[in-house]
mmCIF file of C-alpha atoms in Angstrom:
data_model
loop_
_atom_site.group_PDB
_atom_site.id
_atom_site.type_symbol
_atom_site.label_atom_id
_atom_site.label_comp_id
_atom_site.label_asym_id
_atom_site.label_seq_id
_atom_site.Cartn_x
_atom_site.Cartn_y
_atom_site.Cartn_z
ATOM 1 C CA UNK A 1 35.112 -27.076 7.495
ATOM 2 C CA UNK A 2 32.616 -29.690 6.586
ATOM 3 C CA UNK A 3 32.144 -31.078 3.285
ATOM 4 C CA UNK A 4 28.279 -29.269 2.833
ATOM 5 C CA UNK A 5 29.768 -26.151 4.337
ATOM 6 C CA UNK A 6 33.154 -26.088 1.920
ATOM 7 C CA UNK A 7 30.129 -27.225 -0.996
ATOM 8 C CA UNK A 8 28.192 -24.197 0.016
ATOM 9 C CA UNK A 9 30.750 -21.731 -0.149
ATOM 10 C CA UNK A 10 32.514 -23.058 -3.375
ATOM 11 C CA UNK A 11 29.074 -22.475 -5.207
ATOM 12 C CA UNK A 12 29.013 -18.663 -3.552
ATOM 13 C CA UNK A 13 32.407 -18.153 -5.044
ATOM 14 C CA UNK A 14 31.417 -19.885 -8.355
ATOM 15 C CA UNK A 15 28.195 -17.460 -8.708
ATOM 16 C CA UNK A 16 30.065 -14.419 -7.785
ATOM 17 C CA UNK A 17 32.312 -15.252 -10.761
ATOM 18 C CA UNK A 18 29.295 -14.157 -12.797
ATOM 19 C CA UNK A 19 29.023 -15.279 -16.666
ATOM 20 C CA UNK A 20 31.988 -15.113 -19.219
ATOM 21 C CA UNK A 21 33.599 -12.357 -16.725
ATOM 22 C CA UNK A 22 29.923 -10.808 -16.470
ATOM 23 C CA UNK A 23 28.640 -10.041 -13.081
ATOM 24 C CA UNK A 24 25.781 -11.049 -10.900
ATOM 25 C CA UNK A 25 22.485 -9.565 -9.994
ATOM 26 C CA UNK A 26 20.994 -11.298 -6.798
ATOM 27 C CA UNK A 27 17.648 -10.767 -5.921
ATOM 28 C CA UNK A 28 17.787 -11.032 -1.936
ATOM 29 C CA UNK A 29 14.772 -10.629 0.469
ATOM 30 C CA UNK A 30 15.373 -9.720 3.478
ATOM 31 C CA UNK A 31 12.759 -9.546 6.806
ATOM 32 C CA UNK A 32 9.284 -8.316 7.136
ATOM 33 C CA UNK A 33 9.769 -7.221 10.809
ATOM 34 C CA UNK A 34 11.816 -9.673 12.967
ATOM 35 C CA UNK A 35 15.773 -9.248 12.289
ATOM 36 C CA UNK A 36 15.716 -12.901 13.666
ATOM 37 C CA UNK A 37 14.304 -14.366 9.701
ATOM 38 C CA UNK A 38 17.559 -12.659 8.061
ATOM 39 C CA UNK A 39 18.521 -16.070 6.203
ATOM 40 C CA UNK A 40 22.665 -16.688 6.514
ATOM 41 C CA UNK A 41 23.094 -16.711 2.735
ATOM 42 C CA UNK A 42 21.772 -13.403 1.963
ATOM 43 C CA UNK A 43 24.027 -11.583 4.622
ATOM 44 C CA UNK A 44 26.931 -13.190 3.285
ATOM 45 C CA UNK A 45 25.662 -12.020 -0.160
ATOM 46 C CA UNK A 46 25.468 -8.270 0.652
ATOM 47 C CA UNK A 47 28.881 -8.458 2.497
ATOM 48 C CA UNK A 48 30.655 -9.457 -0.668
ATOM 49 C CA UNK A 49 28.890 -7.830 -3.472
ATOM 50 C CA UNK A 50 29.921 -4.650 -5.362
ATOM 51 C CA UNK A 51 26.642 -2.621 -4.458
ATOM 52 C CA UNK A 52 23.289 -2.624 -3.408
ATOM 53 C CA UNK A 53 20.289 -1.308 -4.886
ATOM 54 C CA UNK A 54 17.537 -0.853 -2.111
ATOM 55 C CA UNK A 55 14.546 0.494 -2.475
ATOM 56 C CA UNK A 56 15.094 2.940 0.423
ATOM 57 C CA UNK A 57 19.011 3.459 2.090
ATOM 58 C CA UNK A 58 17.258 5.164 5.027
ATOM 59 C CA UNK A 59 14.618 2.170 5.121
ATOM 60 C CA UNK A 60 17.684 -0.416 4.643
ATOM 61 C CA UNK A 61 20.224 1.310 7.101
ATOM 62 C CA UNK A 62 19.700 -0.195 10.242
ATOM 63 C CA UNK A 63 19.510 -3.679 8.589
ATOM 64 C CA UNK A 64 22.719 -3.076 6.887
ATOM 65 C CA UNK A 65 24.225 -2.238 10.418
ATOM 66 C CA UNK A 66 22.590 -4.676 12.404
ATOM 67 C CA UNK A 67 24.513 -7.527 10.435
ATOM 68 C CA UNK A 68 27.818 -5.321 9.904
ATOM 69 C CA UNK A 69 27.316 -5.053 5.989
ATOM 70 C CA UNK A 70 29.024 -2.467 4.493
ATOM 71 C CA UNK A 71 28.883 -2.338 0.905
ATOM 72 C CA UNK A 72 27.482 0.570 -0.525
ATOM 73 C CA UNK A 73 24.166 1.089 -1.204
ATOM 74 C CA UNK A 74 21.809 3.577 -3.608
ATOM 75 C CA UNK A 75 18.519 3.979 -3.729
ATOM 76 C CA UNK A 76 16.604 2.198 -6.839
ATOM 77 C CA UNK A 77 13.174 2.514 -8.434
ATOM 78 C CA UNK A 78 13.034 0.810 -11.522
ATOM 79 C CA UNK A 79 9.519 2.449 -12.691
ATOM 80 C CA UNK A 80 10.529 5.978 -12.687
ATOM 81 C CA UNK A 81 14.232 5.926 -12.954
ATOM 82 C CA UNK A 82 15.209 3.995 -16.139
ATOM 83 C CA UNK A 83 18.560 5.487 -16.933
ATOM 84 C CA UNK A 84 19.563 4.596 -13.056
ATOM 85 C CA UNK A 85 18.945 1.079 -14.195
ATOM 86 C CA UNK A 86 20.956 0.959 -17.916
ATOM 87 C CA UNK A 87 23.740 2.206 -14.913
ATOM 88 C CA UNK A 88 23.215 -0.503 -13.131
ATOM 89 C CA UNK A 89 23.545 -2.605 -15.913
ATOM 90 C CA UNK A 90 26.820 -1.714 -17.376
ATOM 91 C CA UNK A 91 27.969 -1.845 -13.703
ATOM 92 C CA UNK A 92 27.044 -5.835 -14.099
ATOM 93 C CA UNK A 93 28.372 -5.868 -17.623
ATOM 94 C CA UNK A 94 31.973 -4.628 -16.446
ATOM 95 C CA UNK A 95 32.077 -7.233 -13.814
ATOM 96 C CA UNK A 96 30.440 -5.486 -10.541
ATOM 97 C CA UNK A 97 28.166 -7.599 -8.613
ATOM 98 C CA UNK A 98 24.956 -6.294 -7.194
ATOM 99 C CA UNK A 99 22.198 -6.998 -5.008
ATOM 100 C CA UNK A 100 18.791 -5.757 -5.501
ATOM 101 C CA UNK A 101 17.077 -5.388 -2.097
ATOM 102 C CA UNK A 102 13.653 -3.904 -1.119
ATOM 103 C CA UNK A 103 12.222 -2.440 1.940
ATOM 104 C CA UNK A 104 11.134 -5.593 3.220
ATOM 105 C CA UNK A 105 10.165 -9.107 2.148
ATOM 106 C CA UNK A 106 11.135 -10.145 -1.190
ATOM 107 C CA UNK A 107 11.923 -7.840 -4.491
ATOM 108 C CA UNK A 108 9.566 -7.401 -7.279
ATOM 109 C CA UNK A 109 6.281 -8.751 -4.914
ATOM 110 C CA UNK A 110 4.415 -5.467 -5.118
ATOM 111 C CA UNK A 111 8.289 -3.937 -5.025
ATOM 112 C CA UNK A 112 10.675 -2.659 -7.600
ATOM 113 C CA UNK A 113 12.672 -4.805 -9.221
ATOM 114 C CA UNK A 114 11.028 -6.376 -12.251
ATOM 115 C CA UNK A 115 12.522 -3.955 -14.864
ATOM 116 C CA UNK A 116 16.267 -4.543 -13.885
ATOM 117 C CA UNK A 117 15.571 -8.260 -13.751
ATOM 118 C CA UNK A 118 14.003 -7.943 -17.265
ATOM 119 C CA UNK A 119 17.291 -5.736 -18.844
ATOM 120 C CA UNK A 120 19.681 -8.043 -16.735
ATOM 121 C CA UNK A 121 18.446 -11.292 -18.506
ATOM 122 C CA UNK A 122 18.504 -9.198 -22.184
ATOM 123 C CA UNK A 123 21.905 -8.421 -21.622
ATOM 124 C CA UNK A 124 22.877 -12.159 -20.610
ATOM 125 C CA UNK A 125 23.494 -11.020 -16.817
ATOM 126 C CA UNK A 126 22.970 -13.986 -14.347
ATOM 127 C CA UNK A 127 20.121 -13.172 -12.291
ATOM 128 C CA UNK A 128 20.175 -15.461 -9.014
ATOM 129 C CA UNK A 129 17.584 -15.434 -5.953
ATOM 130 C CA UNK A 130 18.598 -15.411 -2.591
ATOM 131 C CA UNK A 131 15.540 -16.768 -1.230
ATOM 132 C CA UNK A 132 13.573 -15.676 2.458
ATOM 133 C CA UNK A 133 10.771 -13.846 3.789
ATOM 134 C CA UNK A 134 7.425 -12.903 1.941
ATOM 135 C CA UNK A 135 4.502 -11.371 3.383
ATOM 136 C CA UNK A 136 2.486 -13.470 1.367
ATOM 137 C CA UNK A 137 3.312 -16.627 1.594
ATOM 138 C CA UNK A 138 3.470 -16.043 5.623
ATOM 139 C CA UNK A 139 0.068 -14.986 6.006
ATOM 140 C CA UNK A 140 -0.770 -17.976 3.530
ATOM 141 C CA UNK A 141 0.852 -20.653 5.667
ATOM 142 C CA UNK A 142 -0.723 -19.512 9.206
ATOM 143 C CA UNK A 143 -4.317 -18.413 8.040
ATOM 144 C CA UNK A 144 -6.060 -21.384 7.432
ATOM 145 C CA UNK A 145 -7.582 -20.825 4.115
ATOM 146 C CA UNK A 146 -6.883 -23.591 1.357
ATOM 147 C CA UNK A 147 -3.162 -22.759 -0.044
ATOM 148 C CA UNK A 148 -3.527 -26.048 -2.871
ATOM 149 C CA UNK A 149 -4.142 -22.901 -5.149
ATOM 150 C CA UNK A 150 -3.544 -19.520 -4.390
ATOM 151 C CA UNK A 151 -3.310 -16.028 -6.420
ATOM 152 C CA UNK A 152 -1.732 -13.107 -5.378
ATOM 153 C CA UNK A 153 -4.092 -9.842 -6.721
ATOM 154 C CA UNK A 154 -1.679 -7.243 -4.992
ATOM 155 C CA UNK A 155 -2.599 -3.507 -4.384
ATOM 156 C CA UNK A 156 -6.735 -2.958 -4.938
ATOM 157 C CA UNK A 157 -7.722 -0.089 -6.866
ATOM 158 C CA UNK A 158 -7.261 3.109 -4.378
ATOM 159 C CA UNK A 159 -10.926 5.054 -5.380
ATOM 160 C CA UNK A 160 -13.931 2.967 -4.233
ATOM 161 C CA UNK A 161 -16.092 2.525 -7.800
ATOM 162 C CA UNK A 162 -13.100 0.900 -9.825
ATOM 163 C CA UNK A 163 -11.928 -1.214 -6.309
ATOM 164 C CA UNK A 164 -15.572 -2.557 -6.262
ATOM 165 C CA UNK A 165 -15.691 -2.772 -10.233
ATOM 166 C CA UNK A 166 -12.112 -4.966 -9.638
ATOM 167 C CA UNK A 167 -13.068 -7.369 -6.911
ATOM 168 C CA UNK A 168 -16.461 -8.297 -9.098
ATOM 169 C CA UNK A 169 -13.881 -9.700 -11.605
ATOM 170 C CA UNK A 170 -12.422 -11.874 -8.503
ATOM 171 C CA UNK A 171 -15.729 -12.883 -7.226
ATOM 172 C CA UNK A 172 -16.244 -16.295 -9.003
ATOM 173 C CA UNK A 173 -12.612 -17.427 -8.742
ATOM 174 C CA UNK A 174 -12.495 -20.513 -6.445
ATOM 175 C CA UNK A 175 -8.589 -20.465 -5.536
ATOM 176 C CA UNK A 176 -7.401 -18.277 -2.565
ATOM 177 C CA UNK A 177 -7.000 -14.864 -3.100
ATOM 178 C CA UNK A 178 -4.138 -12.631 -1.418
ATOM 179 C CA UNK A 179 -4.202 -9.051 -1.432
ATOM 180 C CA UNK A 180 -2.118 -6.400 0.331
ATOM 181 C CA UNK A 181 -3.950 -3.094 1.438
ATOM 182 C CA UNK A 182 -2.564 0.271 3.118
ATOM 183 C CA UNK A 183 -3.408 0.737 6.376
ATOM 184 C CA UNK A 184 -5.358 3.599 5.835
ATOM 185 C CA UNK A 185 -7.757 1.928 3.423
ATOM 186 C CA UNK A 186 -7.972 -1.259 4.826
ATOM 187 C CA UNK A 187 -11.441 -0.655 6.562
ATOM 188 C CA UNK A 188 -13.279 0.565 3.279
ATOM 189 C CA UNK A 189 -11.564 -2.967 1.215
ATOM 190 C CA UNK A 190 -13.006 -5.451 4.110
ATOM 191 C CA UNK A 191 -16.426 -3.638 3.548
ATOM 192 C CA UNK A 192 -16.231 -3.531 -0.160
ATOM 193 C CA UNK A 193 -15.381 -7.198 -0.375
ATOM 194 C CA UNK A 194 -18.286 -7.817 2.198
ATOM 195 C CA UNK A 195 -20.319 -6.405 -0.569
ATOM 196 C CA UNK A 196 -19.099 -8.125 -3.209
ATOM 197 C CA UNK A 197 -17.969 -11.748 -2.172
ATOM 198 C CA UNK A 198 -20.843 -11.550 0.620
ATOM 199 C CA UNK A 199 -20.643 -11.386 4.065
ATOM 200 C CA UNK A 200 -19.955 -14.771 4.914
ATOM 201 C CA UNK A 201 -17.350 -15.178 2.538
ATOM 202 C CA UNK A 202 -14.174 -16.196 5.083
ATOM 203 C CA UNK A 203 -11.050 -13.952 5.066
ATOM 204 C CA UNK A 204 -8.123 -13.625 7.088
ATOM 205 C CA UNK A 205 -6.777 -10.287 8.054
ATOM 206 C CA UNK A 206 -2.847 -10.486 8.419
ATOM 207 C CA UNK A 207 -1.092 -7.345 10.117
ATOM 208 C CA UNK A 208 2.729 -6.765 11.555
ATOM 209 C CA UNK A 209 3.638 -10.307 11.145
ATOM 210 C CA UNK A 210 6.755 -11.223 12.850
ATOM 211 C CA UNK A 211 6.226 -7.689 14.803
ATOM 212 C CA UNK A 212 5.003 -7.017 18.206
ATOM 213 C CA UNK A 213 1.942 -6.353 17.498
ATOM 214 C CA UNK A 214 1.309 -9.421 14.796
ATOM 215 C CA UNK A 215 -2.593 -10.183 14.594
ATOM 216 C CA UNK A 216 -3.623 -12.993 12.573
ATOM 217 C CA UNK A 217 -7.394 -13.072 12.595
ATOM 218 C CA UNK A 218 -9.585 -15.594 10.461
ATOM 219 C CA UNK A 219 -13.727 -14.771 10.297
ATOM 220 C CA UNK A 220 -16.202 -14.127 7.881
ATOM 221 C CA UNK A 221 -15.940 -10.694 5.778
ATOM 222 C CA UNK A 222 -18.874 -9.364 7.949
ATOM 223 C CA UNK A 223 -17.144 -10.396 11.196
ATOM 224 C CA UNK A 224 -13.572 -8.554 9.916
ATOM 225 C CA UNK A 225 -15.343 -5.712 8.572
ATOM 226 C CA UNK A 226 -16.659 -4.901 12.515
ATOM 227 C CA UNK A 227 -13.471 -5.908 14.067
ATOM 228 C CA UNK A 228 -11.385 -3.136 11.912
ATOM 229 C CA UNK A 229 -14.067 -0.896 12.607
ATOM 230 C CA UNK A 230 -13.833 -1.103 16.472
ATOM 231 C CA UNK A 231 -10.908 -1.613 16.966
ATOM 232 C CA UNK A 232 -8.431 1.580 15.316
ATOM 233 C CA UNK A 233 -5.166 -0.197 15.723
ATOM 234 C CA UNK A 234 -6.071 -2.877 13.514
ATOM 235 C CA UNK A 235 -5.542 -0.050 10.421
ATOM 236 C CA UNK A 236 -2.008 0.503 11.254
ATOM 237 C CA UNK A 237 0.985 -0.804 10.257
ATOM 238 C CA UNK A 238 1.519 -3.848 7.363
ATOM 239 C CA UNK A 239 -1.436 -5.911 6.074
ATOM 240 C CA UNK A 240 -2.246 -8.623 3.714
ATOM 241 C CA UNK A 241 -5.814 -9.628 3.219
ATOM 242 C CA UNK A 242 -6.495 -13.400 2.033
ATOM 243 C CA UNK A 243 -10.213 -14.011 0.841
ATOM 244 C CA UNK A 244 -11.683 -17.648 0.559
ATOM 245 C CA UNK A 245 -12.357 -18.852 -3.111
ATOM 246 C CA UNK A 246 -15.727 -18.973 -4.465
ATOM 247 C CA UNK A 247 -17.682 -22.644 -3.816
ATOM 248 C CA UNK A 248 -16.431 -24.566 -6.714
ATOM 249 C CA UNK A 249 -19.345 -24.959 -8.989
ATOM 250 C CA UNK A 250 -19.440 -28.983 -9.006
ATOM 251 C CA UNK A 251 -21.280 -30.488 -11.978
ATOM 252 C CA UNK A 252 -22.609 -33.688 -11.330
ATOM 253 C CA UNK A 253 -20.381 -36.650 -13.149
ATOM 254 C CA UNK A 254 -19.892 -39.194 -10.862
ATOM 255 C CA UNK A 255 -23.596 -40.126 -10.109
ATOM 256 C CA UNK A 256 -25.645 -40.140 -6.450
ATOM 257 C CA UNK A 257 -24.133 -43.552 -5.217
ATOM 258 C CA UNK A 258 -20.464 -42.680 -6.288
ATOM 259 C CA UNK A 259 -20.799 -39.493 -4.295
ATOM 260 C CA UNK A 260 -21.860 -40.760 -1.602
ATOM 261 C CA UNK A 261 -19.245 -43.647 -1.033
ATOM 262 C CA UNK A 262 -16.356 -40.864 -1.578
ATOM 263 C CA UNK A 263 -18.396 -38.928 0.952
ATOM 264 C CA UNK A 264 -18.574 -41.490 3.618
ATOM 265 C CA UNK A 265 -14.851 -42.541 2.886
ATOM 266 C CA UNK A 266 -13.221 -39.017 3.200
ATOM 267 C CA UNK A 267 -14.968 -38.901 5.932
ATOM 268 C CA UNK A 268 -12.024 -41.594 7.589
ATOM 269 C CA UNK A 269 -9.492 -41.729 4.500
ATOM 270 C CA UNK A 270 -7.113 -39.088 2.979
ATOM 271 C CA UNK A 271 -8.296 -38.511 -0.390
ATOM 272 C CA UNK A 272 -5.870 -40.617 -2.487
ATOM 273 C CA UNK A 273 -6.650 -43.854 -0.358
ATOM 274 C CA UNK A 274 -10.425 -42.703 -0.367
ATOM 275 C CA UNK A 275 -10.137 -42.640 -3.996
ATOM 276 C CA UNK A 276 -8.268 -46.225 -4.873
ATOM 277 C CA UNK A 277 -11.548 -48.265 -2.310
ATOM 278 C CA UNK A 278 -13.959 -45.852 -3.701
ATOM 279 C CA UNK A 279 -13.235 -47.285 -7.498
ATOM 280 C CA UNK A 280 -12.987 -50.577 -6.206
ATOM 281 C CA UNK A 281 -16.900 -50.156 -4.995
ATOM 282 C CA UNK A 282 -18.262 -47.969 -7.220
ATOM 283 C CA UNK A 283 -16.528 -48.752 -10.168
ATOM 284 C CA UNK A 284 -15.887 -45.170 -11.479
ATOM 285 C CA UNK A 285 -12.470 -44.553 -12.399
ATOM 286 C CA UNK A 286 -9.811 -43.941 -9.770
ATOM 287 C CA UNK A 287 -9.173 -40.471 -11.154
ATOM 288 C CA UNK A 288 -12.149 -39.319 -11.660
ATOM 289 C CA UNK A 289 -12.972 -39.585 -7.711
ATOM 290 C CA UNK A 290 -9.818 -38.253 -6.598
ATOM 291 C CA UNK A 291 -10.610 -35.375 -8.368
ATOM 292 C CA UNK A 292 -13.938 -34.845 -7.057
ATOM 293 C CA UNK A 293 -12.265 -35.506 -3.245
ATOM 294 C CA UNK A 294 -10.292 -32.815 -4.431
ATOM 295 C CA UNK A 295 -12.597 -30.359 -5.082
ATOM 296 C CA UNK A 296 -15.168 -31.179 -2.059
ATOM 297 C CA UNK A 297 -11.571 -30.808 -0.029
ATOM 298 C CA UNK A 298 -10.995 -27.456 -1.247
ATOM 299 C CA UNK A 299 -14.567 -26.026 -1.351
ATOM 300 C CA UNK A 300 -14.474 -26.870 2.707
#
């Protein structure tokens, strides 16, 4: 056994030790389609704990199987079942281990979870992550919308006057926004965000990633809005929705000339180098320009 391996597993043993005699709650994600992004750690976690909590033991069977794991496993909903969780807490209080999966992708991201995490910490229960897949960071990292600053909005509003009410709150934020929407009213969000961001606002539509039928499509809020409409598969199955930010609204501070050096540099420098010759020739402070390359970066 190598020295990182032996490291590795002496740390697994340490955490499953728990606190004072206490046990351990890990919070373990598992995939969001392909089997293949089931991260080592985590299946060696669910082989040794006490229990699992999944969000669905029908849902989590056939990953339990496909990796031989064992351990028994109930079903948990932490906002309607709140005397399942003071259960699962004594269980960690009297030494049991437990790991809190959900149906797919990481816990407590628009999953149960956060409740138990809450009472675990209260109680002075070590609460450890077993990092992996998340449907939001995926569709982040392969849509090609700015990801310097992001914020992930969740669920929209179900009935169409308080969904279009909530996305006119979003409209003037400049960072990325990420959203997950049910298949079934997928169509009517990509039209009521065509109405509110404006049509030419660009979005990504993310569906099945890591599945067969995985469609990553990047287009204008107009464009989308046609493409879900003509095409009937593209409201099945999972979906994240990631919206551009709103143009950053850039006050004038560095004056015309400065501008247009930083312009004509970032045009051949990254921003940072752009930024340290810009100061040199305009004199304006090195800062001050990297901030606006920033910002004209991100508003792209």
């Amino acid at each position: 056994m190598n020295d990182s391996l032996a490291s590795n597993n002496r740390e697994l043993d340490g955490a499953l030790d728990g606190i004072e005699g206490g046990g351990v709650l890990y919070v373990v994600a598992t995939p969001i389609g392909n089997l293949g992004d089931m991260v080592p750690r985590a299946v060696e976690i669910l082989q040794s704990v006490n229990l699992i909590a999944a969000e669905d033991t029908r849902h989590s069977a056939r990953l339990l199987s496909q990796f031989s794991i064992t351990t028994p496993a109930i079903s948990y909903h932490d906002h309607n079942d709140a005397h399942k969780t003071d259960q699962l807490i004594e269980r960690l209080l009297g030494g049991d281990n437990i790991a809190l999966i959900s149906d797919a992708g990481t816990p407590l991201v628009s999953d149960p979870g956060f409740r138990l995490v809450r009472a675990a910490r209260q109680r002075g229960v070590s609460v450890v992550p077993v990092p992996g897949a998340c449907a939001l960071v995926a569709a982040l990292s392969a849509s090609g919308l700015p990801s310097d600053r992001f914020s992930f909005e969740g669920f929209p509003p179900p009935k169409a006057q308080a969904r279009e009410q909530w996305l006119s709150a979003l409209a003037q934020e400049t960072q990325t926004l990420i959203f997950y929407e049910a298949p079934h009213r997928v169509l009517a969000c990509l039209e009521a965000m065509a109405k509110v961001f404006g049509e030419e606002r660009s979005a990504v539509l993310a569906r099945e990633l890591t599945k067969t039928f995985e469609t990553i499509r990047l287009a204008p809020l107009g464009e989308l809005v046609e493409f879900v409409r003509q095409d009937a598969n593209q409201q099945r199955g999972e979906i994240v929705l990631l919206v551009a930010g709103a143009p950053v609204r850039h006050e004038r501070v560095l004056g015309v000339e400065a501008e247009r050096v930083m312009a004509l540099l970032l045009e051949e420098l990254p921003i940072k180098q752009a930024a340290t010759l810009g100061a040199k020739i305009t004199g304006v402070k090195k800062n001050a320009l990297y901030q606006w390359g920033l910002e004209q970066k991100s508003a792209q």
